[in-house]
mmCIF file with all atom_site columns, C-alpha atoms in Angstrom:
data_model
loop_
_atom_site.group_PDB
_atom_site.id
_atom_site.type_symbol
_atom_site.label_atom_id
_atom_site.label_alt_id
_atom_site.label_comp_id
_atom_site.label_asym_id
_atom_site.label_entity_id
_atom_site.label_seq_id
_atom_site.pdbx_PDB_ins_code
_atom_site.Cartn_x
_atom_site.Cartn_y
_atom_site.Cartn_z
_atom_site.occupancy
_atom_site.B_iso_or_equiv
_atom_site.pdbx_formal_charge
_atom_site.auth_seq_id
_atom_site.auth_comp_id
_atom_site.auth_asym_id
_atom_site.auth_atom_id
_atom_site.pdbx_PDB_model_num
ATOM 1   C CA . GLU A 1 1   ? 148.632 104.983 -12.128 1.00 60.00 ? 7   GLU A CA 1
ATOM 2   C CA . ALA A 1 2   ? 147.609 106.322 -8.737  1.00 77.00 ? 8   ALA A CA 1
ATOM 3   C CA . GLY A 1 3   ? 145.518 104.054 -6.548  1.00 88.00 ? 9   GLY A CA 1
ATOM 4   C CA . VAL A 1 4   ? 142.549 104.931 -4.390  1.00 91.00 ? 10  VAL A CA 1
ATOM 5   C CA . THR A 1 5   ? 143.482 107.689 -1.989  1.00 94.00 ? 11  THR A CA 1
ATOM 6   C CA . GLN A 1 6   ? 141.791 108.747 1.205   1.00 95.00 ? 12  GLN A CA 1
ATOM 7   C CA . PHE A 1 7   ? 142.136 111.851 3.292   1.00 97.00 ? 13  PHE A CA 1
ATOM 8   C CA . PRO A 1 8   ? 142.860 112.308 6.101   1.00 96.00 ? 14  PRO A CA 1
ATOM 9   C CA . SER A 1 9   ? 144.731 109.194 7.135   1.00 92.00 ? 15  SER A CA 1
ATOM 10  C CA . HIS A 1 10  ? 143.792 109.796 10.749  1.00 94.00 ? 16  HIS A CA 1
ATOM 11  C CA . SER A 1 11  ? 141.286 112.113 12.392  1.00 96.00 ? 17  SER A CA 1
ATOM 12  C CA . VAL A 1 12  ? 140.701 112.719 16.084  1.00 97.00 ? 18  VAL A CA 1
ATOM 13  C CA . ILE A 1 13  ? 137.588 114.688 17.009  1.00 97.00 ? 19  ILE A CA 1
ATOM 14  C CA . GLU A 1 14  ? 135.410 115.229 20.031  1.00 97.00 ? 20  GLU A CA 1
ATOM 15  C CA . LYS A 1 15  ? 131.955 113.818 20.403  1.00 97.00 ? 21  LYS A CA 1
ATOM 16  C CA . GLY A 1 16  ? 129.424 116.124 18.801  1.00 97.00 ? 22  GLY A CA 1
ATOM 17  C CA . GLN A 1 17  ? 131.805 117.544 16.229  1.00 97.00 ? 23  GLN A CA 1
ATOM 18  C CA . THR A 1 18  ? 131.610 117.068 12.494  1.00 97.00 ? 24  THR A CA 1
ATOM 19  C CA . VAL A 1 19  ? 134.136 115.227 10.352  1.00 98.00 ? 25  VAL A CA 1
ATOM 20  C CA . THR A 1 20  ? 134.328 114.853 6.590   1.00 98.00 ? 26  THR A CA 1
ATOM 21  C CA . LEU A 1 21  ? 136.256 112.017 5.026   1.00 98.00 ? 27  LEU A CA 1
ATOM 22  C CA . ARG A 1 22  ? 137.311 112.140 1.427   1.00 98.00 ? 28  ARG A CA 1
ATOM 23  C CA . CYS A 1 23  ? 137.944 109.403 -1.106  1.00 97.00 ? 29  CYS A CA 1
ATOM 24  C CA . ASP A 1 24  ? 139.489 109.819 -4.529  1.00 96.00 ? 30  ASP A CA 1
ATOM 25  C CA . PRO A 1 25  ? 138.881 106.715 -6.624  1.00 95.00 ? 31  PRO A CA 1
ATOM 26  C CA . ILE A 1 26  ? 141.061 105.510 -9.444  1.00 93.00 ? 32  ILE A CA 1
ATOM 27  C CA . SER A 1 27  ? 140.476 107.711 -12.465 1.00 92.00 ? 33  SER A CA 1
ATOM 28  C CA . GLY A 1 28  ? 137.733 106.323 -14.670 1.00 90.00 ? 34  GLY A CA 1
ATOM 29  C CA . HIS A 1 29  ? 136.219 104.055 -12.022 1.00 91.00 ? 35  HIS A CA 1
ATOM 30  C CA . ASP A 1 30  ? 132.493 104.655 -11.909 1.00 91.00 ? 36  ASP A CA 1
ATOM 31  C CA . ASN A 1 31  ? 131.850 102.372 -8.932  1.00 89.00 ? 37  ASN A CA 1
ATOM 32  C CA . LEU A 1 32  ? 132.771 103.762 -5.531  1.00 92.00 ? 38  LEU A CA 1
ATOM 33  C CA . TYR A 1 33  ? 132.158 101.965 -2.231  1.00 91.00 ? 39  TYR A CA 1
ATOM 34  C CA . TRP A 1 34  ? 132.456 102.949 1.398   1.00 94.00 ? 40  TRP A CA 1
ATOM 35  C CA . TYR A 1 35  ? 133.126 100.425 4.181   1.00 92.00 ? 41  TYR A CA 1
ATOM 36  C CA . ARG A 1 36  ? 133.969 100.752 7.832   1.00 92.00 ? 42  ARG A CA 1
ATOM 37  C CA . ARG A 1 37  ? 135.430 98.658  10.599  1.00 85.00 ? 43  ARG A CA 1
ATOM 38  C CA . VAL A 1 38  ? 134.515 99.619  14.100  1.00 83.00 ? 44  VAL A CA 1
ATOM 39  C CA . MET A 1 39  ? 136.841 98.497  16.868  1.00 74.00 ? 45  MET A CA 1
ATOM 40  C CA . GLY A 1 40  ? 136.992 94.745  17.241  1.00 70.00 ? 46  GLY A CA 1
ATOM 41  C CA . LYS A 1 41  ? 134.329 94.101  14.647  1.00 77.00 ? 47  LYS A CA 1
ATOM 42  C CA . GLU A 1 42  ? 134.349 93.059  11.017  1.00 79.00 ? 48  GLU A CA 1
ATOM 43  C CA . ILE A 1 43  ? 134.585 95.361  8.012   1.00 83.00 ? 49  ILE A CA 1
ATOM 44  C CA . LYS A 1 44  ? 131.103 96.190  6.844   1.00 87.00 ? 50  LYS A CA 1
ATOM 45  C CA . PHE A 1 45  ? 129.635 97.708  3.725   1.00 88.00 ? 51  PHE A CA 1
ATOM 46  C CA . LEU A 1 46  ? 128.174 101.209 4.004   1.00 93.00 ? 52  LEU A CA 1
ATOM 47  C CA . LEU A 1 47  ? 127.136 102.294 0.543   1.00 92.00 ? 53  LEU A CA 1
ATOM 48  C CA . HIS A 1 48  ? 127.795 102.121 -3.170  1.00 91.00 ? 54  HIS A CA 1
ATOM 49  C CA . PHE A 1 49  ? 127.852 104.869 -5.772  1.00 93.00 ? 55  PHE A CA 1
ATOM 50  C CA . VAL A 1 50  ? 127.611 104.367 -9.503  1.00 90.00 ? 56  VAL A CA 1
ATOM 51  C CA . LYS A 1 51  ? 128.939 107.616 -10.869 1.00 93.00 ? 57  LYS A CA 1
ATOM 52  C CA . GLU A 1 52  ? 127.127 110.257 -8.824  1.00 94.00 ? 58  GLU A CA 1
ATOM 53  C CA . SER A 1 53  ? 124.101 108.117 -7.963  1.00 93.00 ? 59  SER A CA 1
ATOM 54  C CA . LYS A 1 54  ? 123.657 106.108 -4.786  1.00 93.00 ? 60  LYS A CA 1
ATOM 55  C CA . GLN A 1 55  ? 123.137 102.543 -5.943  1.00 89.00 ? 61  GLN A CA 1
ATOM 56  C CA . ASP A 1 56  ? 122.843 100.965 -2.509  1.00 88.00 ? 62  ASP A CA 1
ATOM 57  C CA . GLU A 1 57  ? 122.981 102.702 0.840   1.00 91.00 ? 63  GLU A CA 1
ATOM 58  C CA . SER A 1 58  ? 121.601 99.864  2.904   1.00 89.00 ? 64  SER A CA 1
ATOM 59  C CA . GLY A 1 59  ? 124.677 99.746  5.125   1.00 90.00 ? 65  GLY A CA 1
ATOM 60  C CA . MET A 1 60  ? 124.539 103.340 6.339   1.00 94.00 ? 66  MET A CA 1
ATOM 61  C CA . PRO A 1 61  ? 124.032 103.111 10.106  1.00 92.00 ? 67  PRO A CA 1
ATOM 62  C CA . ASN A 1 62  ? 121.869 106.207 10.641  1.00 93.00 ? 68  ASN A CA 1
ATOM 63  C CA . ASN A 1 63  ? 121.115 109.701 9.413   1.00 94.00 ? 69  ASN A CA 1
ATOM 64  C CA . ARG A 1 64  ? 124.196 111.169 11.030  1.00 96.00 ? 70  ARG A CA 1
ATOM 65  C CA . PHE A 1 65  ? 126.103 109.810 8.049   1.00 97.00 ? 71  PHE A CA 1
ATOM 66  C CA . LEU A 1 66  ? 125.893 111.595 4.714   1.00 97.00 ? 72  LEU A CA 1
ATOM 67  C CA . ALA A 1 67  ? 127.770 110.511 1.613   1.00 97.00 ? 73  ALA A CA 1
ATOM 68  C CA . GLU A 1 68  ? 128.051 112.496 -1.568  1.00 97.00 ? 74  GLU A CA 1
ATOM 69  C CA . ARG A 1 69  ? 129.742 112.100 -4.895  1.00 97.00 ? 75  ARG A CA 1
ATOM 70  C CA . THR A 1 70  ? 129.186 115.266 -6.826  1.00 85.00 ? 76  THR A CA 1
ATOM 71  C CA . GLY A 1 71  ? 130.211 115.014 -10.443 1.00 87.00 ? 77  GLY A CA 1
ATOM 72  C CA . GLY A 1 72  ? 130.909 111.323 -10.131 1.00 86.00 ? 78  GLY A CA 1
ATOM 73  C CA . THR A 1 73  ? 134.548 111.766 -9.168  1.00 93.00 ? 79  THR A CA 1
ATOM 74  C CA . TYR A 1 74  ? 135.645 111.986 -5.554  1.00 96.00 ? 80  TYR A CA 1
ATOM 75  C CA . SER A 1 75  ? 133.328 111.186 -2.689  1.00 98.00 ? 81  SER A CA 1
ATOM 76  C CA . THR A 1 76  ? 132.910 112.557 0.799   1.00 98.00 ? 82  THR A CA 1
ATOM 77  C CA . LEU A 1 77  ? 131.485 110.900 3.862   1.00 98.00 ? 83  LEU A CA 1
ATOM 78  C CA . LYS A 1 78  ? 130.342 113.310 6.540   1.00 98.00 ? 84  LYS A CA 1
ATOM 79  C CA . VAL A 1 79  ? 129.565 112.318 10.096  1.00 97.00 ? 85  VAL A CA 1
ATOM 80  C CA . GLN A 1 80  ? 127.519 114.912 11.952  1.00 96.00 ? 86  GLN A CA 1
ATOM 81  C CA . PRO A 1 81  ? 127.401 114.912 14.918  1.00 96.00 ? 87  PRO A CA 1
ATOM 82  C CA . ALA A 1 82  ? 130.034 112.269 15.648  1.00 97.00 ? 88  ALA A CA 1
ATOM 83  C CA . GLU A 1 83  ? 129.433 109.774 18.456  1.00 96.00 ? 89  GLU A CA 1
ATOM 84  C CA . LEU A 1 84  ? 131.907 107.592 20.316  1.00 96.00 ? 90  LEU A CA 1
ATOM 85  C CA . GLU A 1 85  ? 130.712 104.454 18.526  1.00 94.00 ? 91  GLU A CA 1
ATOM 86  C CA . ASP A 1 86  ? 131.639 105.987 15.171  1.00 95.00 ? 92  ASP A CA 1
ATOM 87  C CA . SER A 1 87  ? 135.314 105.419 15.930  1.00 95.00 ? 93  SER A CA 1
ATOM 88  C CA . GLY A 1 88  ? 136.928 103.000 13.540  1.00 92.00 ? 94  GLY A CA 1
ATOM 89  C CA . VAL A 1 89  ? 138.566 102.763 10.155  1.00 90.00 ? 95  VAL A CA 1
ATOM 90  C CA . TYR A 1 90  ? 136.665 103.922 7.090   1.00 95.00 ? 96  TYR A CA 1
ATOM 91  C CA . PHE A 1 91  ? 137.669 102.359 3.791   1.00 92.00 ? 97  PHE A CA 1
ATOM 92  C CA . CYS A 1 92  ? 136.872 103.416 0.285   1.00 94.00 ? 98  CYS A CA 1
ATOM 93  C CA . ALA A 1 93  ? 137.095 101.215 -2.796  1.00 90.00 ? 99  ALA A CA 1
ATOM 94  C CA . SER A 1 94  ? 136.544 101.730 -6.494  1.00 89.00 ? 100 SER A CA 1
ATOM 95  C CA . SER A 1 95  ? 136.102 99.585  -9.550  1.00 84.00 ? 101 SER A CA 1
ATOM 96  C CA . PRO A 1 96  ? 135.310 100.036 -13.227 1.00 83.00 ? 102 PRO A CA 1
ATOM 97  C CA . LEU A 1 97  ? 131.761 99.790  -14.478 1.00 74.00 ? 103 LEU A CA 1
ATOM 98  C CA . GLY A 1 98  ? 131.204 97.086  -17.029 1.00 61.00 ? 104 GLY A CA 1
ATOM 99  C CA . LEU A 1 99  ? 128.326 95.226  -18.568 1.00 48.00 ? 105 LEU A CA 1
ATOM 100 C CA . ALA A 1 100 ? 129.172 92.001  -16.767 1.00 46.00 ? 106 ALA A CA 1
ATOM 101 C CA . GLY A 1 101 ? 130.164 93.566  -13.487 1.00 49.00 ? 107 GLY A CA 1
ATOM 102 C CA . GLY A 1 102 ? 132.325 91.665  -11.049 1.00 49.00 ? 108 GLY A CA 1
ATOM 103 C CA . TYR A 1 103 ? 135.406 93.802  -11.475 1.00 58.00 ? 109 TYR A CA 1
ATOM 104 C CA . GLU A 1 104 ? 137.954 93.770  -8.689  1.00 69.00 ? 110 GLU A CA 1
ATOM 105 C CA . GLN A 1 105 ? 137.552 96.480  -6.112  1.00 75.00 ? 111 GLN A CA 1
ATOM 106 C CA . TYR A 1 106 ? 140.657 98.494  -5.344  1.00 82.00 ? 112 TYR A CA 1
ATOM 107 C CA . PHE A 1 107 ? 140.821 99.596  -1.754  1.00 84.00 ? 113 PHE A CA 1
ATOM 108 C CA . GLY A 1 108 ? 142.233 102.771 -0.295  1.00 87.00 ? 114 GLY A CA 1
ATOM 109 C CA . PRO A 1 109 ? 144.408 102.767 2.834   1.00 85.00 ? 115 PRO A CA 1
ATOM 110 C CA . GLY A 1 110 ? 141.538 103.854 5.055   1.00 89.00 ? 116 GLY A CA 1
ATOM 111 C CA . THR A 1 111 ? 140.898 106.779 7.378   1.00 93.00 ? 117 THR A CA 1
ATOM 112 C CA . ARG A 1 112 ? 141.198 106.035 11.059  1.00 92.00 ? 118 ARG A CA 1
ATOM 113 C CA . LEU A 1 113 ? 138.579 108.041 12.936  1.00 95.00 ? 119 LEU A CA 1
ATOM 114 C CA . THR A 1 114 ? 138.836 108.462 16.679  1.00 96.00 ? 120 THR A CA 1
ATOM 115 C CA . VAL A 1 115 ? 135.959 110.146 18.521  1.00 96.00 ? 121 VAL A CA 1
ATOM 116 C CA . THR A 1 116 ? 136.777 111.149 22.085  1.00 97.00 ? 122 THR A CA 1
ATOM 117 C CA . LYS B 2 1   ? 155.056 94.392  3.628   1.00 83.00 ? 98  LYS B CA 1
ATOM 118 C CA . GLN B 2 2   ? 152.075 92.082  3.960   1.00 88.00 ? 99  GLN B CA 1
ATOM 119 C CA . GLU B 2 3   ? 151.126 90.100  0.870   1.00 90.00 ? 100 GLU B CA 1
ATOM 120 C CA . VAL B 2 4   ? 147.927 88.092  0.675   1.00 92.00 ? 101 VAL B CA 1
ATOM 121 C CA . THR B 2 5   ? 147.448 85.422  -1.974  1.00 93.00 ? 102 THR B CA 1
ATOM 122 C CA . GLN B 2 6   ? 144.405 83.339  -2.780  1.00 94.00 ? 103 GLN B CA 1
ATOM 123 C CA . ILE B 2 7   ? 144.548 80.085  -4.646  1.00 91.00 ? 104 ILE B CA 1
ATOM 124 C CA . PRO B 2 8   ? 142.939 79.087  -6.917  1.00 91.00 ? 105 PRO B CA 1
ATOM 125 C CA . ALA B 2 9   ? 142.055 82.279  -8.772  1.00 90.00 ? 106 ALA B CA 1
ATOM 126 C CA . ALA B 2 10  ? 138.988 80.567  -10.189 1.00 93.00 ? 107 ALA B CA 1
ATOM 127 C CA . LEU B 2 11  ? 137.096 77.412  -9.344  1.00 94.00 ? 108 LEU B CA 1
ATOM 128 C CA . SER B 2 12  ? 134.150 75.663  -10.958 1.00 96.00 ? 109 SER B CA 1
ATOM 129 C CA . VAL B 2 13  ? 132.333 72.864  -9.127  1.00 96.00 ? 110 VAL B CA 1
ATOM 130 C CA . PRO B 2 14  ? 129.061 70.964  -9.533  1.00 97.00 ? 111 PRO B CA 1
ATOM 131 C CA . GLU B 2 15  ? 126.261 71.716  -7.122  1.00 97.00 ? 112 GLU B CA 1
ATOM 132 C CA . GLY B 2 16  ? 126.410 69.778  -3.884  1.00 97.00 ? 113 GLY B CA 1
ATOM 133 C CA . GLU B 2 17  ? 130.175 69.492  -3.674  1.00 97.00 ? 114 GLU B CA 1
ATOM 134 C CA . ASN B 2 18  ? 132.144 70.518  -0.618  1.00 97.00 ? 115 ASN B CA 1
ATOM 135 C CA . LEU B 2 19  ? 134.989 72.875  -1.428  1.00 96.00 ? 116 LEU B CA 1
ATOM 136 C CA . VAL B 2 20  ? 137.928 74.683  0.150   1.00 96.00 ? 117 VAL B CA 1
ATOM 137 C CA . LEU B 2 21  ? 139.262 78.113  -0.679  1.00 96.00 ? 118 LEU B CA 1
ATOM 138 C CA . ASN B 2 22  ? 142.749 79.077  0.422   1.00 97.00 ? 119 ASN B CA 1
ATOM 139 C CA . CYS B 2 23  ? 144.254 82.318  1.665   1.00 97.00 ? 120 CYS B CA 1
ATOM 140 C CA . SER B 2 24  ? 147.960 82.780  2.421   1.00 97.00 ? 121 SER B CA 1
ATOM 141 C CA . PHE B 2 25  ? 149.648 85.761  4.034   1.00 96.00 ? 122 PHE B CA 1
ATOM 142 C CA . THR B 2 26  ? 153.324 86.533  4.480   1.00 95.00 ? 123 THR B CA 1
ATOM 143 C CA . ASP B 2 27  ? 153.351 88.396  7.804   1.00 92.00 ? 124 ASP B CA 1
ATOM 144 C CA . SER B 2 28  ? 151.911 86.433  10.692  1.00 92.00 ? 125 SER B CA 1
ATOM 145 C CA . ALA B 2 29  ? 151.643 89.498  12.928  1.00 91.00 ? 126 ALA B CA 1
ATOM 146 C CA . ILE B 2 30  ? 147.947 90.004  12.300  1.00 90.00 ? 127 ILE B CA 1
ATOM 147 C CA . TYR B 2 31  ? 145.043 91.040  14.489  1.00 86.00 ? 128 TYR B CA 1
ATOM 148 C CA . ASN B 2 32  ? 142.388 89.197  12.535  1.00 88.00 ? 129 ASN B CA 1
ATOM 149 C CA . LEU B 2 33  ? 141.394 87.709  9.204   1.00 90.00 ? 130 LEU B CA 1
ATOM 150 C CA . GLN B 2 34  ? 138.064 88.219  7.499   1.00 90.00 ? 131 GLN B CA 1
ATOM 151 C CA . TRP B 2 35  ? 136.374 86.447  4.605   1.00 93.00 ? 132 TRP B CA 1
ATOM 152 C CA . PHE B 2 36  ? 134.043 88.301  2.220   1.00 91.00 ? 133 PHE B CA 1
ATOM 153 C CA . ARG B 2 37  ? 132.017 87.490  -0.830  1.00 91.00 ? 134 ARG B CA 1
ATOM 154 C CA . GLN B 2 38  ? 131.712 89.846  -3.738  1.00 85.00 ? 135 GLN B CA 1
ATOM 155 C CA . ASP B 2 39  ? 128.799 89.699  -6.108  1.00 83.00 ? 136 ASP B CA 1
ATOM 156 C CA . PRO B 2 40  ? 129.112 91.451  -9.489  1.00 76.00 ? 137 PRO B CA 1
ATOM 157 C CA . GLY B 2 41  ? 128.574 95.175  -9.173  1.00 70.00 ? 138 GLY B CA 1
ATOM 158 C CA . LYS B 2 42  ? 127.906 94.983  -5.431  1.00 75.00 ? 139 LYS B CA 1
ATOM 159 C CA . GLY B 2 43  ? 129.762 95.854  -2.265  1.00 76.00 ? 140 GLY B CA 1
ATOM 160 C CA . LEU B 2 44  ? 131.560 93.222  -0.248  1.00 82.00 ? 141 LEU B CA 1
ATOM 161 C CA . THR B 2 45  ? 129.517 91.092  2.119   1.00 86.00 ? 142 THR B CA 1
ATOM 162 C CA . SER B 2 46  ? 131.211 89.982  5.300   1.00 85.00 ? 143 SER B CA 1
ATOM 163 C CA . LEU B 2 47  ? 131.101 86.212  5.872   1.00 92.00 ? 144 LEU B CA 1
ATOM 164 C CA . LEU B 2 48  ? 133.324 85.367  8.814   1.00 91.00 ? 145 LEU B CA 1
ATOM 165 C CA . LEU B 2 49  ? 135.814 87.147  11.063  1.00 88.00 ? 146 LEU B CA 1
ATOM 166 C CA . ILE B 2 50  ? 138.522 85.199  12.884  1.00 90.00 ? 147 ILE B CA 1
ATOM 167 C CA . GLN B 2 51  ? 140.468 86.962  15.593  1.00 87.00 ? 148 GLN B CA 1
ATOM 168 C CA . SER B 2 52  ? 144.176 86.153  15.830  1.00 88.00 ? 149 SER B CA 1
ATOM 169 C CA . SER B 2 53  ? 143.602 84.170  19.035  1.00 89.00 ? 150 SER B CA 1
ATOM 170 C CA . GLN B 2 54  ? 140.983 81.957  17.393  1.00 91.00 ? 151 GLN B CA 1
ATOM 171 C CA . ARG B 2 55  ? 141.451 78.850  15.274  1.00 94.00 ? 152 ARG B CA 1
ATOM 172 C CA . GLU B 2 56  ? 138.153 78.782  13.432  1.00 94.00 ? 153 GLU B CA 1
ATOM 173 C CA . GLN B 2 57  ? 134.716 80.288  12.993  1.00 94.00 ? 154 GLN B CA 1
ATOM 174 C CA . THR B 2 58  ? 131.542 78.754  11.656  1.00 95.00 ? 155 THR B CA 1
ATOM 175 C CA . SER B 2 59  ? 128.415 80.213  10.131  1.00 94.00 ? 156 SER B CA 1
ATOM 176 C CA . GLY B 2 60  ? 125.878 77.898  8.560   1.00 96.00 ? 157 GLY B CA 1
ATOM 177 C CA . ARG B 2 61  ? 127.547 75.970  5.735   1.00 97.00 ? 158 ARG B CA 1
ATOM 178 C CA . LEU B 2 62  ? 130.721 78.019  6.066   1.00 97.00 ? 159 LEU B CA 1
ATOM 179 C CA . ASN B 2 63  ? 133.728 77.222  8.211   1.00 97.00 ? 160 ASN B CA 1
ATOM 180 C CA . ALA B 2 64  ? 136.892 79.285  8.257   1.00 97.00 ? 161 ALA B CA 1
ATOM 181 C CA . SER B 2 65  ? 140.121 78.230  9.902   1.00 97.00 ? 162 SER B CA 1
ATOM 182 C CA . LEU B 2 66  ? 143.213 80.205  10.758  1.00 97.00 ? 163 LEU B CA 1
ATOM 183 C CA . ASP B 2 67  ? 146.778 79.013  11.243  1.00 96.00 ? 164 ASP B CA 1
ATOM 184 C CA . LYS B 2 68  ? 148.709 82.154  12.034  1.00 93.00 ? 165 LYS B CA 1
ATOM 185 C CA . SER B 2 69  ? 152.088 80.491  12.381  1.00 92.00 ? 166 SER B CA 1
ATOM 186 C CA . SER B 2 70  ? 151.960 79.091  8.866   1.00 95.00 ? 167 SER B CA 1
ATOM 187 C CA . GLY B 2 71  ? 150.241 82.166  7.427   1.00 96.00 ? 168 GLY B CA 1
ATOM 188 C CA . ARG B 2 72  ? 147.199 80.328  6.123   1.00 97.00 ? 169 ARG B CA 1
ATOM 189 C CA . SER B 2 73  ? 143.453 80.406  6.290   1.00 97.00 ? 170 SER B CA 1
ATOM 190 C CA . THR B 2 74  ? 140.895 78.211  4.592   1.00 97.00 ? 171 THR B CA 1
ATOM 191 C CA . LEU B 2 75  ? 137.230 78.780  3.881   1.00 97.00 ? 172 LEU B CA 1
ATOM 192 C CA . TYR B 2 76  ? 135.265 75.557  3.710   1.00 97.00 ? 173 TYR B CA 1
ATOM 193 C CA . ILE B 2 77  ? 131.892 75.616  1.970   1.00 97.00 ? 174 ILE B CA 1
ATOM 194 C CA . ALA B 2 78  ? 129.722 72.573  2.516   1.00 97.00 ? 175 ALA B CA 1
ATOM 195 C CA . ALA B 2 79  ? 127.117 71.339  0.049   1.00 97.00 ? 176 ALA B CA 1
ATOM 196 C CA . SER B 2 80  ? 127.688 74.139  -2.432  1.00 97.00 ? 177 SER B CA 1
ATOM 197 C CA . GLN B 2 81  ? 124.725 75.802  -4.149  1.00 97.00 ? 178 GLN B CA 1
ATOM 198 C CA . PRO B 2 82  ? 124.443 77.902  -7.317  1.00 97.00 ? 179 PRO B CA 1
ATOM 199 C CA . GLY B 2 83  ? 123.745 80.907  -5.082  1.00 96.00 ? 180 GLY B CA 1
ATOM 200 C CA . ASP B 2 84  ? 127.255 80.539  -3.675  1.00 97.00 ? 181 ASP B CA 1
ATOM 201 C CA . SER B 2 85  ? 128.671 81.646  -7.025  1.00 96.00 ? 182 SER B CA 1
ATOM 202 C CA . ALA B 2 86  ? 130.657 84.812  -6.356  1.00 93.00 ? 183 ALA B CA 1
ATOM 203 C CA . THR B 2 87  ? 134.188 86.021  -5.803  1.00 90.00 ? 184 THR B CA 1
ATOM 204 C CA . TYR B 2 88  ? 135.547 85.274  -2.332  1.00 94.00 ? 185 TYR B CA 1
ATOM 205 C CA . LEU B 2 89  ? 138.083 87.584  -0.757  1.00 92.00 ? 186 LEU B CA 1
ATOM 206 C CA . CYS B 2 90  ? 140.116 87.291  2.416   1.00 93.00 ? 187 CYS B CA 1
ATOM 207 C CA . ALA B 2 91  ? 141.541 90.302  4.222   1.00 90.00 ? 188 ALA B CA 1
ATOM 208 C CA . VAL B 2 92  ? 144.109 90.383  7.001   1.00 89.00 ? 189 VAL B CA 1
ATOM 209 C CA . GLU B 2 93  ? 144.423 93.221  9.435   1.00 82.00 ? 190 GLU B CA 1
ATOM 210 C CA . GLY B 2 94  ? 147.808 94.161  10.823  1.00 81.00 ? 191 GLY B CA 1
ATOM 211 C CA . TYR B 2 95  ? 149.034 97.268  12.572  1.00 74.00 ? 192 TYR B CA 1
ATOM 212 C CA . GLN B 2 96  ? 147.102 100.180 11.040  1.00 64.00 ? 193 GLN B CA 1
ATOM 213 C CA . LYS B 2 97  ? 146.538 98.361  7.780   1.00 72.00 ? 194 LYS B CA 1
ATOM 214 C CA . VAL B 2 98  ? 144.168 95.933  6.139   1.00 78.00 ? 195 VAL B CA 1
ATOM 215 C CA . THR B 2 99  ? 145.454 93.935  3.180   1.00 83.00 ? 196 THR B CA 1
ATOM 216 C CA . PHE B 2 100 ? 143.059 92.227  0.832   1.00 85.00 ? 197 PHE B CA 1
ATOM 217 C CA . GLY B 2 101 ? 143.726 89.058  -1.086  1.00 88.00 ? 198 GLY B CA 1
ATOM 218 C CA . THR B 2 102 ? 143.485 88.598  -4.816  1.00 82.00 ? 199 THR B CA 1
ATOM 219 C CA . GLY B 2 103 ? 140.199 86.699  -4.660  1.00 89.00 ? 200 GLY B CA 1
ATOM 220 C CA . THR B 2 104 ? 138.864 83.333  -5.828  1.00 93.00 ? 201 THR B CA 1
ATOM 221 C CA . LYS B 2 105 ? 136.047 83.383  -8.366  1.00 92.00 ? 202 LYS B CA 1
ATOM 222 C CA . LEU B 2 106 ? 133.706 80.501  -7.609  1.00 95.00 ? 203 LEU B CA 1
ATOM 223 C CA . GLN B 2 107 ? 131.137 79.111  -9.995  1.00 96.00 ? 204 GLN B CA 1
ATOM 224 C CA . VAL B 2 108 ? 128.738 76.440  -8.767  1.00 97.00 ? 205 VAL B CA 1
ATOM 225 C CA . ILE B 2 109 ? 127.112 74.636  -11.660 1.00 97.00 ? 206 ILE B CA 1
ATOM 226 C CA . PRO B 2 110 ? 123.528 73.410  -11.201 1.00 95.00 ? 207 PRO B CA 1
#
């Protein structure tokens, strides 16, 4: 079974440009999470989808970030316009949806974003 | 290849007890180690980040230590409370990769 995949693995863009990151969760996983680690700091939660609905987007830093999950399958995270402080590694994770919750999250390899 | 193991997989303690969670990693060439808690159906919450040059970090009732040479970290929780019940994960960051541990599910009984 394929794990969580993310594309691209690395992206280098100039300040002011737009970048779209993609995450493909494990098939059948209704929960999808985005996290990011900016340089030298800890990994922090961005948002959580349950199927196509945003369950919790309290970690999104500002309105330059837009996440979507059309159809409840893959998700995209768009940064527009990108700023220097957006540089970091963006992780995606997925887990099954169950009545009791608490399922293990499976993490993707991350997308390293560099804004110059 | 980095492997991160957490022992025990599950732990149940009475309220008020001090407890220690363990995290072991096989490759000591790490940049940092981070502890998270995971509540059912929620995203991970960052607890503590220890850089590779540091020995420990403290936040409130939590204290995390790091011994890079032996590939071990511990998370110490003082005076545990029912609200501490969650799954605790450690994650180590190496060159271009973060590896998560298997997690310890903690239950604090009132």
